[in-house]
Coordinates of C-alpha atoms (C1' of nucleotides) in Angstrom, one line a residue:
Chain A
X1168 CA -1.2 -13.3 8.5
X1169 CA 2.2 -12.6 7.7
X1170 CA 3.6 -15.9 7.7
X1171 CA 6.6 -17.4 6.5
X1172 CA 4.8 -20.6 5.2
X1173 CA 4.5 -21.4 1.6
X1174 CA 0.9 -19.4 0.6
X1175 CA -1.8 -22.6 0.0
X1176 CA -2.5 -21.9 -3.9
X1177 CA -5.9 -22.8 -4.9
X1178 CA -5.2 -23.8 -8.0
X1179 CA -7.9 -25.8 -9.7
X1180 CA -7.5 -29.2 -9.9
X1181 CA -9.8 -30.3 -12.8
X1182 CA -11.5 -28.6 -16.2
X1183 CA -14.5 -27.9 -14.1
X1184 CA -12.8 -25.7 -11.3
X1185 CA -10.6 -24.1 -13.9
X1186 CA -13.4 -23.1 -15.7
X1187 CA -15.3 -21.4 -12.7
X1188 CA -12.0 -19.9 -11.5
X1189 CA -11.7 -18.0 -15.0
X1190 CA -15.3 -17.1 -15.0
X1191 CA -14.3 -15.7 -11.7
X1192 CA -11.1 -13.8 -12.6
X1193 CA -12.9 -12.4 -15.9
X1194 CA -16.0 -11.1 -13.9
X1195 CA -13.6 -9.4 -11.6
X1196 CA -11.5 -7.9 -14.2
X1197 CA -14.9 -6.3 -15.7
X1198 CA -15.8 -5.3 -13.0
X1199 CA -12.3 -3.7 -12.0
X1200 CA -12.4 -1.5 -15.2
X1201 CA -16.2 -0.4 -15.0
X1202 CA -16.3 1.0 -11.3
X1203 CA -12.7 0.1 -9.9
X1204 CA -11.5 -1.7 -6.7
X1205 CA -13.2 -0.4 -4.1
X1206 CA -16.6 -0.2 -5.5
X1207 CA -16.4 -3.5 -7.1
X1208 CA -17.9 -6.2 -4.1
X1209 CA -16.7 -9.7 -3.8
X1210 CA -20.6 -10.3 -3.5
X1211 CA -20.8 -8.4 -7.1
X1212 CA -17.6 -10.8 -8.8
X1213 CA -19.2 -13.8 -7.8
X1214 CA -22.6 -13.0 -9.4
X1215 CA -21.6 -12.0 -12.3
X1216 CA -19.5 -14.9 -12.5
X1217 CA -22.4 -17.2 -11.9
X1218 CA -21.4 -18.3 -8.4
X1219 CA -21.6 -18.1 -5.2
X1220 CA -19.9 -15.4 -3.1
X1221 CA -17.5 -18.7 -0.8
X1222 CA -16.8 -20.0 -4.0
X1223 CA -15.3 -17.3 -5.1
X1224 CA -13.1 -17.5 -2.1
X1225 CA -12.1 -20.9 -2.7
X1226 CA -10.6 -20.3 -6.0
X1227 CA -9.3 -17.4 -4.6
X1228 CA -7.8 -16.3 -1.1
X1229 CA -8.7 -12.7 -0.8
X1230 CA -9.8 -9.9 -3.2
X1231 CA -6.1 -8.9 -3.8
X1232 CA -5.6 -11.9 -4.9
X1233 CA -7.8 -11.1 -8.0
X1234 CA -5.8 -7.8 -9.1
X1235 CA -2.9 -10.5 -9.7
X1236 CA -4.4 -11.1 -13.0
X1237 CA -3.8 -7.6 -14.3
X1238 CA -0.4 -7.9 -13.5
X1239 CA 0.3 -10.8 -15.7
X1240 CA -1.6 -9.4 -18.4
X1241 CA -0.2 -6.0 -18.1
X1242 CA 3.0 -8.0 -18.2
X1243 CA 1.7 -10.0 -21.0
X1244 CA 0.7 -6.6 -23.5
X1245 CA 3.8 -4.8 -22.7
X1246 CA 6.1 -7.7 -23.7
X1247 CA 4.2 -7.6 -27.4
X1248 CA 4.0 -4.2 -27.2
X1249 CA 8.1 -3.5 -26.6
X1250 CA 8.6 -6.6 -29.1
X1251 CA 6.7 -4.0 -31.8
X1252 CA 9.3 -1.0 -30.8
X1253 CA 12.2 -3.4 -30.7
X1254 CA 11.9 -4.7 -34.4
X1255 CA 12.8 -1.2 -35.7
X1256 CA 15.0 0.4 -32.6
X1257 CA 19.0 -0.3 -33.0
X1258 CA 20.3 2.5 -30.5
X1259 CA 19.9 2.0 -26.6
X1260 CA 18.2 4.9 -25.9
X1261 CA 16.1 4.3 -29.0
X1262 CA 14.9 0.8 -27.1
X1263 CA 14.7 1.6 -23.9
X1264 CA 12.6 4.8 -25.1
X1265 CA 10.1 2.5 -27.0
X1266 CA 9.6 -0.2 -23.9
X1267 CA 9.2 2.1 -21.2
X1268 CA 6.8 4.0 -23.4
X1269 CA 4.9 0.8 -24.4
X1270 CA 4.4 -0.1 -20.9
X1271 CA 3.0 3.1 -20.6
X1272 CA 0.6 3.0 -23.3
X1273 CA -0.5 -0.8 -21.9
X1274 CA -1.1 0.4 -18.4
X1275 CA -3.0 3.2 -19.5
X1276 CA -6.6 1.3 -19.3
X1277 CA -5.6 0.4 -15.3
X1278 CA -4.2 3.7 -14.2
X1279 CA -7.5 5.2 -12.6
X1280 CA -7.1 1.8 -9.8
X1281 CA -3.8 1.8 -10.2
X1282 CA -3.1 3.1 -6.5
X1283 CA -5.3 0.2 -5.1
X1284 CA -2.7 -1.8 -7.3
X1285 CA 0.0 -0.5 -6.1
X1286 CA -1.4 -0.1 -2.4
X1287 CA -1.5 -4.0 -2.3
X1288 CA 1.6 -4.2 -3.9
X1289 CA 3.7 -2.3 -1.4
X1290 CA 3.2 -4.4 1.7
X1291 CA 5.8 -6.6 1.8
X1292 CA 4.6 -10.0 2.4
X1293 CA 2.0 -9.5 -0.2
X1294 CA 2.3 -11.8 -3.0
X1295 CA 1.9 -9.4 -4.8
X1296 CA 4.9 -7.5 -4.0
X1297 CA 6.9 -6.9 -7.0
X1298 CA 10.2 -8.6 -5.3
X1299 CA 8.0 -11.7 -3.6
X1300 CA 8.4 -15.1 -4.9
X1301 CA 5.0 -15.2 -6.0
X1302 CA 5.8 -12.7 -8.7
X1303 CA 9.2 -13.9 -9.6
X1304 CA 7.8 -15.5 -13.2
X1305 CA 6.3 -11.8 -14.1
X1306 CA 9.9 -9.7 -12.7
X1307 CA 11.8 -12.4 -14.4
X1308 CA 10.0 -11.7 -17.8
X1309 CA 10.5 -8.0 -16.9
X1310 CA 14.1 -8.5 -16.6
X1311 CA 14.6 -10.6 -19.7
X1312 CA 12.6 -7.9 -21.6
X1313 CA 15.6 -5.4 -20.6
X1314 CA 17.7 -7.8 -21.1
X1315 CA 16.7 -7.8 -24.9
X1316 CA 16.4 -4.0 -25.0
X1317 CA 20.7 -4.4 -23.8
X1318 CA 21.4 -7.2 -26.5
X1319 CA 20.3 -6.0 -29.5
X1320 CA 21.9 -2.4 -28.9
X1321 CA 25.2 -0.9 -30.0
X1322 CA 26.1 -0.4 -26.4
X1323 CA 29.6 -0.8 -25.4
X1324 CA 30.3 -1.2 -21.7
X1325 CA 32.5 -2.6 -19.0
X1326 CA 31.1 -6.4 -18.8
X1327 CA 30.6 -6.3 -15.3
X1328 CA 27.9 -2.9 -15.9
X1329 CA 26.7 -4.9 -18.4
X1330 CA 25.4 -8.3 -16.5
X1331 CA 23.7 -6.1 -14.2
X1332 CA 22.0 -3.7 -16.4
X1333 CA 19.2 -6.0 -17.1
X1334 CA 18.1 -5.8 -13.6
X1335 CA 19.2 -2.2 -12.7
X1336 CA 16.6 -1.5 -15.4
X1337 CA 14.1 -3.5 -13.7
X1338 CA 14.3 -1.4 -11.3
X1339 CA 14.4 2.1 -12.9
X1340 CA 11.1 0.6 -14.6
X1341 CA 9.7 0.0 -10.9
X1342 CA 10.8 4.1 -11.1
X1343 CA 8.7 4.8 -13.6
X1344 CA 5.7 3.0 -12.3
X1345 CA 6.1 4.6 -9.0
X1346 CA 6.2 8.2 -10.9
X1347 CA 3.0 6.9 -12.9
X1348 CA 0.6 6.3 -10.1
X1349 CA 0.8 9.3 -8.8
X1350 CA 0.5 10.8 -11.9
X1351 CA -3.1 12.2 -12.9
X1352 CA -1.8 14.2 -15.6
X1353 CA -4.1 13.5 -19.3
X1354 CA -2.5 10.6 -21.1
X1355 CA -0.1 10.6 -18.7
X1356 CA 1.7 13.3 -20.7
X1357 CA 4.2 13.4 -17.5
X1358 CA 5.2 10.4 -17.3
X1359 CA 5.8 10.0 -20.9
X1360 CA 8.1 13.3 -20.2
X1361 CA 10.0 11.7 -17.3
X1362 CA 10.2 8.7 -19.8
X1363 CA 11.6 11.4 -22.8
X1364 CA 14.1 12.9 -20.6
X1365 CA 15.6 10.1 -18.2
X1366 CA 16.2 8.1 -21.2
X1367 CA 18.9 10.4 -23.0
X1368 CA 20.3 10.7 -19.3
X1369 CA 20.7 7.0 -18.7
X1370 CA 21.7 6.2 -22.0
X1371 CA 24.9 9.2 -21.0
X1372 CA 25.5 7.4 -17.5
X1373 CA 25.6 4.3 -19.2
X1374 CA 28.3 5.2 -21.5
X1375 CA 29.9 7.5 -19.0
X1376 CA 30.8 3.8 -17.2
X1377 CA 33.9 3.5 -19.4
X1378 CA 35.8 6.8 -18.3
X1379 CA 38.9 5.6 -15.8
X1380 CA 37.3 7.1 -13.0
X1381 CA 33.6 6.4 -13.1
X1382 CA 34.0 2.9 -13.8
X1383 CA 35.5 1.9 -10.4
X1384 CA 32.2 3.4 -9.0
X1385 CA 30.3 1.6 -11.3
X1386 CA 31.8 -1.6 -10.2
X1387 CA 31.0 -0.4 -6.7
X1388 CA 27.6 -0.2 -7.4
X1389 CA 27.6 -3.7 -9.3
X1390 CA 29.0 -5.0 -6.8
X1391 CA 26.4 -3.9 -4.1
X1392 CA 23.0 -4.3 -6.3
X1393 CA 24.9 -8.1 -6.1
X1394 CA 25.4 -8.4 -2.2
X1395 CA 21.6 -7.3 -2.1
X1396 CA 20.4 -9.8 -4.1
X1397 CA 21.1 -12.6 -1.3
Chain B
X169 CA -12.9 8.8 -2.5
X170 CA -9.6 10.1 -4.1
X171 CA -11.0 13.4 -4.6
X172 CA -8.6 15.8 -5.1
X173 CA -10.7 18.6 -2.6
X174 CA -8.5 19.6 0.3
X175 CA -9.2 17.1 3.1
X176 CA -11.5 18.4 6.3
X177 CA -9.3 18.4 8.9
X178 CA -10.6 17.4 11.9
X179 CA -8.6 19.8 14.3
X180 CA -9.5 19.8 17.9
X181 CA -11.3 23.7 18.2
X182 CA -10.9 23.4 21.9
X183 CA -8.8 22.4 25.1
X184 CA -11.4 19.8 25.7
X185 CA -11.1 18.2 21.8
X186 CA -7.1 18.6 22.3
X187 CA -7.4 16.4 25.4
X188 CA -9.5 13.8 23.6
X189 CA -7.9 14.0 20.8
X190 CA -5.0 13.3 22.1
X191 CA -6.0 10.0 24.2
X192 CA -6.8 8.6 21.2
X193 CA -3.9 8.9 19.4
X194 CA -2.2 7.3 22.6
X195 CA -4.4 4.8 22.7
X196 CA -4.2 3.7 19.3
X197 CA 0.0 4.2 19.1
X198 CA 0.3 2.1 22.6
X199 CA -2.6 -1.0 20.5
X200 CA -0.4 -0.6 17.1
X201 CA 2.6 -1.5 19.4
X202 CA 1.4 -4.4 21.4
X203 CA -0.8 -6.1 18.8
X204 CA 0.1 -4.6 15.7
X205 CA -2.1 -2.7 13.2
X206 CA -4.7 -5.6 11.8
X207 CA -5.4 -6.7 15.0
X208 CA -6.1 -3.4 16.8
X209 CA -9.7 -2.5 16.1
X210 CA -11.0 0.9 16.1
X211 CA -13.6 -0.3 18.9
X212 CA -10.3 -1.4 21.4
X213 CA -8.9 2.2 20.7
X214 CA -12.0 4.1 21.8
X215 CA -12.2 1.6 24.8
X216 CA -8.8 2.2 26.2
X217 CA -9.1 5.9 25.0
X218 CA -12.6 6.1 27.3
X219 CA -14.3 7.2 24.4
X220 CA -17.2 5.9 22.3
X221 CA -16.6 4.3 19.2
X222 CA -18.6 7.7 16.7
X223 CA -16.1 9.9 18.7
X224 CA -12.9 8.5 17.7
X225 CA -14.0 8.9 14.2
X226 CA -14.7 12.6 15.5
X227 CA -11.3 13.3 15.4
X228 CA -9.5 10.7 13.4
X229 CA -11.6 10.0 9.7
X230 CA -10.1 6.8 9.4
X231 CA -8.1 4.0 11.1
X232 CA -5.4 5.2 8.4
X233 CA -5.2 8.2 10.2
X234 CA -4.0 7.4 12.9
X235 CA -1.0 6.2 11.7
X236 CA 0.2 9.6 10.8
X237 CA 0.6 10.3 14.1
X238 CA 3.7 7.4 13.8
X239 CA 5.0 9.2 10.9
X240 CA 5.3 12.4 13.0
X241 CA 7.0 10.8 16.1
X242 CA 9.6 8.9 13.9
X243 CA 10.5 12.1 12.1
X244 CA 10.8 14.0 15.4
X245 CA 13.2 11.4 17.2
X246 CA 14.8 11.3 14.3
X247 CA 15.8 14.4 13.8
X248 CA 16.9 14.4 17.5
X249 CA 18.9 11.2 17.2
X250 CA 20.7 12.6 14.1
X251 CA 21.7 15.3 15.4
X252 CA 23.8 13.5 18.5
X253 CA 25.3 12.1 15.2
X254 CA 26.0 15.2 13.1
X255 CA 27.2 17.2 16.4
X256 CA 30.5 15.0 16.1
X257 CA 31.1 14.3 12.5
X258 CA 32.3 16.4 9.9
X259 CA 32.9 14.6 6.9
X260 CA 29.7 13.9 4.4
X261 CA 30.1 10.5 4.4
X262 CA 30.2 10.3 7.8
X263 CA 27.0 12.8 8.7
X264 CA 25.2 10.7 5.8
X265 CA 26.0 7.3 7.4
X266 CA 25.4 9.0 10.9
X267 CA 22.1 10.4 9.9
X268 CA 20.5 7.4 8.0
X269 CA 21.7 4.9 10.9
X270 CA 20.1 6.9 13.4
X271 CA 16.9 6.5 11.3
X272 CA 17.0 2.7 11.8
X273 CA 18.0 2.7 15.0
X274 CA 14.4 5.4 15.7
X275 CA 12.3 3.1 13.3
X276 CA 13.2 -0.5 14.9
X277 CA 11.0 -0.4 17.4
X278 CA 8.0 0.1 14.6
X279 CA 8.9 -2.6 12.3
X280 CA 6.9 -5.6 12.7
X281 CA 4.2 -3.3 11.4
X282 CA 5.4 -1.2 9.2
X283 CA 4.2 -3.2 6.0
X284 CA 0.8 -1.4 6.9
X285 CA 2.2 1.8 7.4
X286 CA 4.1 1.2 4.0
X287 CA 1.1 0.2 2.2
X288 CA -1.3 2.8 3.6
X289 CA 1.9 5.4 2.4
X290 CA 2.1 3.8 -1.2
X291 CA -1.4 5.0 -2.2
X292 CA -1.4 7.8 -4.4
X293 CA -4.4 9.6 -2.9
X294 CA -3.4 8.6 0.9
X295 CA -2.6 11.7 3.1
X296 CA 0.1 9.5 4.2
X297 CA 2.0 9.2 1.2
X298 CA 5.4 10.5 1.3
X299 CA 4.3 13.0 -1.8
X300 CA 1.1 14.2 -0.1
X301 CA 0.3 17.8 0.7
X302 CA -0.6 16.3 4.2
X303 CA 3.1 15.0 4.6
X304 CA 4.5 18.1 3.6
X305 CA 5.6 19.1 6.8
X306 CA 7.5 15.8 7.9
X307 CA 8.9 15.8 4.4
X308 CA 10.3 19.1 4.5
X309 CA 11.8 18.6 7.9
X310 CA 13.5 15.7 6.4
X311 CA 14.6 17.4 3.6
X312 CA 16.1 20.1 6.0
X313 CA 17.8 17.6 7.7
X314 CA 19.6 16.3 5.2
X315 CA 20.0 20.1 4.4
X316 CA 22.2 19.7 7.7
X317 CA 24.0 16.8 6.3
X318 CA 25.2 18.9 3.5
X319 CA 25.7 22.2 5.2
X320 CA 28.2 21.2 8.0
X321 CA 30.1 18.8 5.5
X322 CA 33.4 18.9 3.8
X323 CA 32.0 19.3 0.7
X324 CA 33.0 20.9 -2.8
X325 CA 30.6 20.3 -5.9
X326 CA 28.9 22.4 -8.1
X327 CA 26.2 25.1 -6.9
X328 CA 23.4 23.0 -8.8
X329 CA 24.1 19.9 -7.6
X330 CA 24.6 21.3 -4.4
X331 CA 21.5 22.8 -4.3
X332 CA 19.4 19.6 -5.3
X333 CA 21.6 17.4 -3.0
X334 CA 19.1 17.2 -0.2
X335 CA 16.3 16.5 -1.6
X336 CA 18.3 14.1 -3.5
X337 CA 19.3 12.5 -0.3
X338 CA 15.6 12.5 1.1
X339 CA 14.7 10.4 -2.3
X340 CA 17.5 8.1 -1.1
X341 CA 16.4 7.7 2.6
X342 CA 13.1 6.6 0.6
X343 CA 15.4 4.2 -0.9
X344 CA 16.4 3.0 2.5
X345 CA 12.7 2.9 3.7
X346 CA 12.0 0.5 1.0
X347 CA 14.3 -1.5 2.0
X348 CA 14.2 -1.6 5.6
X349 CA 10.6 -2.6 4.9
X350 CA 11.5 -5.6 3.5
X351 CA 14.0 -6.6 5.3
X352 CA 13.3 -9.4 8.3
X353 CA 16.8 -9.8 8.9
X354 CA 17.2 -9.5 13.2
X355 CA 18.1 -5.7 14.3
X356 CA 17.9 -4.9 10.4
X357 CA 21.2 -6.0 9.9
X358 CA 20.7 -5.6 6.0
X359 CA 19.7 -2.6 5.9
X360 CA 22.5 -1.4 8.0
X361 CA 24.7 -3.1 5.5
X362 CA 23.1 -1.1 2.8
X363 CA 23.7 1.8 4.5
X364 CA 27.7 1.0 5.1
X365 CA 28.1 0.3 1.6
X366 CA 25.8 2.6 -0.1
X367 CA 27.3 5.9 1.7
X368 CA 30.8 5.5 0.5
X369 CA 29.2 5.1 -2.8
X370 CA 26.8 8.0 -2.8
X371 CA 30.1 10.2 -1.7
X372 CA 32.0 9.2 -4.5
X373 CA 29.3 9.9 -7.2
X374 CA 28.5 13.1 -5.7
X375 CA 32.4 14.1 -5.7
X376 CA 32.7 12.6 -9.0
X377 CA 30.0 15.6 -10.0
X378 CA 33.4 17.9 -10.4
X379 CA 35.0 15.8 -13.5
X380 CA 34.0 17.7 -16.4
X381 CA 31.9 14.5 -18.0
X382 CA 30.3 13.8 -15.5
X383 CA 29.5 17.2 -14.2
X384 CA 27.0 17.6 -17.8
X385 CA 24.9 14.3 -16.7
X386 CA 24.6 15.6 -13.3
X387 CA 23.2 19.3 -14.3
X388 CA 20.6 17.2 -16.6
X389 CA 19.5 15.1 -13.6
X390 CA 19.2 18.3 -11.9
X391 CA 17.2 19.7 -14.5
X392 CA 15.0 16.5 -14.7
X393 CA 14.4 17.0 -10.8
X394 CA 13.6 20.3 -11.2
X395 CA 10.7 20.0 -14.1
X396 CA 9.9 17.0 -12.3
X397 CA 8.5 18.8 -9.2
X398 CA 6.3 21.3 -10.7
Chain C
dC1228 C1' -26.6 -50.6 -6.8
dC1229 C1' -24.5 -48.7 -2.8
dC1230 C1' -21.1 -46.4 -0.3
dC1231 C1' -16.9 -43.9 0.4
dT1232 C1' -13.9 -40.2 -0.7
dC1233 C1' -12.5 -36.1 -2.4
dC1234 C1' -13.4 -31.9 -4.9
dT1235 C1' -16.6 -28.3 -5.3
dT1236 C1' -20.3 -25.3 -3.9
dT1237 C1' -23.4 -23.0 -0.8
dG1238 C1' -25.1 -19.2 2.1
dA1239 C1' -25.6 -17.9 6.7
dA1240 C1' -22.9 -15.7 10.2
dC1241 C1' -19.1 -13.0 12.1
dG1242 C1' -16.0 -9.0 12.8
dC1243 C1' -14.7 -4.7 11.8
dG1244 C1' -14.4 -0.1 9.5
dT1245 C1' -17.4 3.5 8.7
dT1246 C1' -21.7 6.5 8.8
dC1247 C1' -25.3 9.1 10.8
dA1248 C1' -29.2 11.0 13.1
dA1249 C1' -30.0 12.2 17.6
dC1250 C1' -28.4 13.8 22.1
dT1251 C1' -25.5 16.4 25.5
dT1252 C1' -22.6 20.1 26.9
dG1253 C1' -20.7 24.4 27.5
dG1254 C1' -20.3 28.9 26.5
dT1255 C1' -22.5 33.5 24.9
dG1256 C1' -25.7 37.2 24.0
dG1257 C1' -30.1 39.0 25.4
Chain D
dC272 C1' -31.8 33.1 34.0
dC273 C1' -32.9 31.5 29.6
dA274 C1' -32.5 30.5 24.7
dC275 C1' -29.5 29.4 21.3
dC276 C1' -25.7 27.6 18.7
dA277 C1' -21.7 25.2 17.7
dA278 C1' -18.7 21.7 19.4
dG279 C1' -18.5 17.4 21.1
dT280 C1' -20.4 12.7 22.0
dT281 C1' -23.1 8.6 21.5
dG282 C1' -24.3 3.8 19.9
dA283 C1' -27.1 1.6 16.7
dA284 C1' -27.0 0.3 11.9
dC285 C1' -24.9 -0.7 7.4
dG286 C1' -21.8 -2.7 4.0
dC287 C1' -18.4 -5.7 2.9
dG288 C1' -14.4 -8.9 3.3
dT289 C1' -13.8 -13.3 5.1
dT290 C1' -14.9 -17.8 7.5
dC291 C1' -17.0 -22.2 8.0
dA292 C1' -19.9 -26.1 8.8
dA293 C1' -22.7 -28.4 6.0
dA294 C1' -24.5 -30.2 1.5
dG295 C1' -23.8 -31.6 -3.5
dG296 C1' -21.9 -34.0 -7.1
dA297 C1' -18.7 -37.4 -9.5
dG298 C1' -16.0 -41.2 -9.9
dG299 C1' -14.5 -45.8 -8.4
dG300 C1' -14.4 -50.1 -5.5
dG301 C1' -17.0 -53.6 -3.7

DNA sequence: CCCCTCCTTTGAACGCGTTCAACTTGGTGG
DNA sequence: CCACCAAGTTGAACGCGTTCAAAGGAGGGG
């Protein structure tokens, strides 16, 4: 159940089980897009991956366990697809606009189970929980990938703001997604509003950091996003 | 499956329903407590509720369901606790801190399962999600609450942040959920942290709303929330 | 060539959420 | 008093996620 214990990762241990175990993770992934989570059957994955349905289960611990796939590979896509946006963006906003709006157009395929993502996602001592350990390597490419969309902008800040906005952006991103799944809009033409008008906004709050008075609350807020962290 | 029809509502029609109804909700609420959600089978519920097994799905469509009646009960004693709190404080910061406090003092006793109540909440078409049509009730009696926190508070900013300020403050209590759901620290000393620190915080940034700078960022995230709800 | 060990694979069996066709009950109009 | 109808109630049956004891291989010592 929910125990503290390290999870048992049934990672293959030779060419043969890794090559069932992706046979496995593809067939599910298929299956995922044609009729979505709930319809698709842990009987149905493992015979269309060509084994049998406790195989399945040994390579992998529960049928959650197989949406972690799409979360690296969403990961995976957006990363290329920001990289594309970045070569040619110099302002902030300009950046941040053109990776929150890749991610959007990368997620777009996954939105109709997205809420069965998301579901699973939200219990805590899921590993698939964005802030679990489990899913530290795809949050800390998140983060980097913000990190970039800071560096190579003409963005002029108090330092402190500045070490932080990486993550704080993570987490506005973790915003976004949360507006997305509920979103049934076509295209997702609302979230692609939200993503139009919160950037300008963020980009002003940013900035608005080095006024005298704002910046002490800044550094407030810096300061507790840090004693969170622990 | 995640139609988007209005849900049949399985309201008891009569005193006799009421009654049944109503045993099953205690049933399941007194199993949820003492074993915790996953281990509480529908079956158990109808037992101790004297019911058959068909006739609990009578009245509740799924095991989902009968969470909500949790959802209800918090929001009640909350509001009851926080207003012990906002009958003897008068600043903002101080009805804020009083109010979200009294929340995790109300929700303690239902956090060793609230991972399941989370993730039931965090699907998009779940009745139980925070944005539902079927939550609109306990949301709106927490946004009227914070309404409270507002109303009887020392506090001058401008009409339009003003007006947006509790619904504001709801999205933050969200915040605090979030948290609080992830947080195994004993007596959810973390999350009471978060609340010390966070409350000064949010009372500086709302005041901060008057400087002339900042006061143009805050009417835009007004005007975001706004277009945001339709 | 045999046996031992460890990884891998199997499918039957289990538990539980959910559905449903049939039955009971209680009240109402004739 | 009866027939009728809707509300309420029942438990067997179904589907699916998950578990597990047992069986297959594959390599390596003896």
């Amino acid at each position: 159940m929910a125990t503290l214990t390290t999870v048992t990762v049934p990672v293959p241990r030779s060419d043969k089980g890794e090559a069932t175990r992706a046979a496995i993770a593809t067939a599910a992934q298929a299956l995922f897009l044609e009729r979505g989570y709930d319809k698709t059957t842990m009987r149905a994955v493992a015979e269309r991956a060509g084994v049998s349905l406790g195989n399945a289960y040994y390579y992998f611990g529960s049928k959650e366990h197989l949406i972690q796939a799409f979360y690296d590979r969403i990961q995976v896509e957006h990363t290329a697809a920001a990289e594309a946006a970045l070569a040619h963006e110099t302002t902030f906003a300009g950046r941040l606009r053109g990776t929150l709006t890749a991610w959007v157009d990368v997620a777009e395929p996954y939105h109709h189970f997205a809420g069965k993502f998301f579901k699973v996602a939200a219990e805590p001592a899921s590993p698939l929980s964005p802030f679990s350990p489990e899913s530290a390597p795809a949050r800390e490419a998140s983060v980097a990938l913000m990190a970039r969309v800071v560096d190579g902008a003409d963005l002029k800040v108090p330092a402190t703001v500045r070490g932080e906005l990486p993550e704080l952006l993570w987490l506005a991103q973790m915003g976004v997604v949360l507006f997305w799944v509920h979103d049934s809009s076509e295209g997702r033409r609302r979230t692609r509003q939200l993503v139009d008008r919160a950037v300008p906004l963020v980009d002003r709050l940013v900035r608005l950091t080095r006024l005298p008075g704002v910046r002490g609350a800044a550094d407030d807020i810096v300061a507790l996003v840090r004693s969170l962290r622990a």
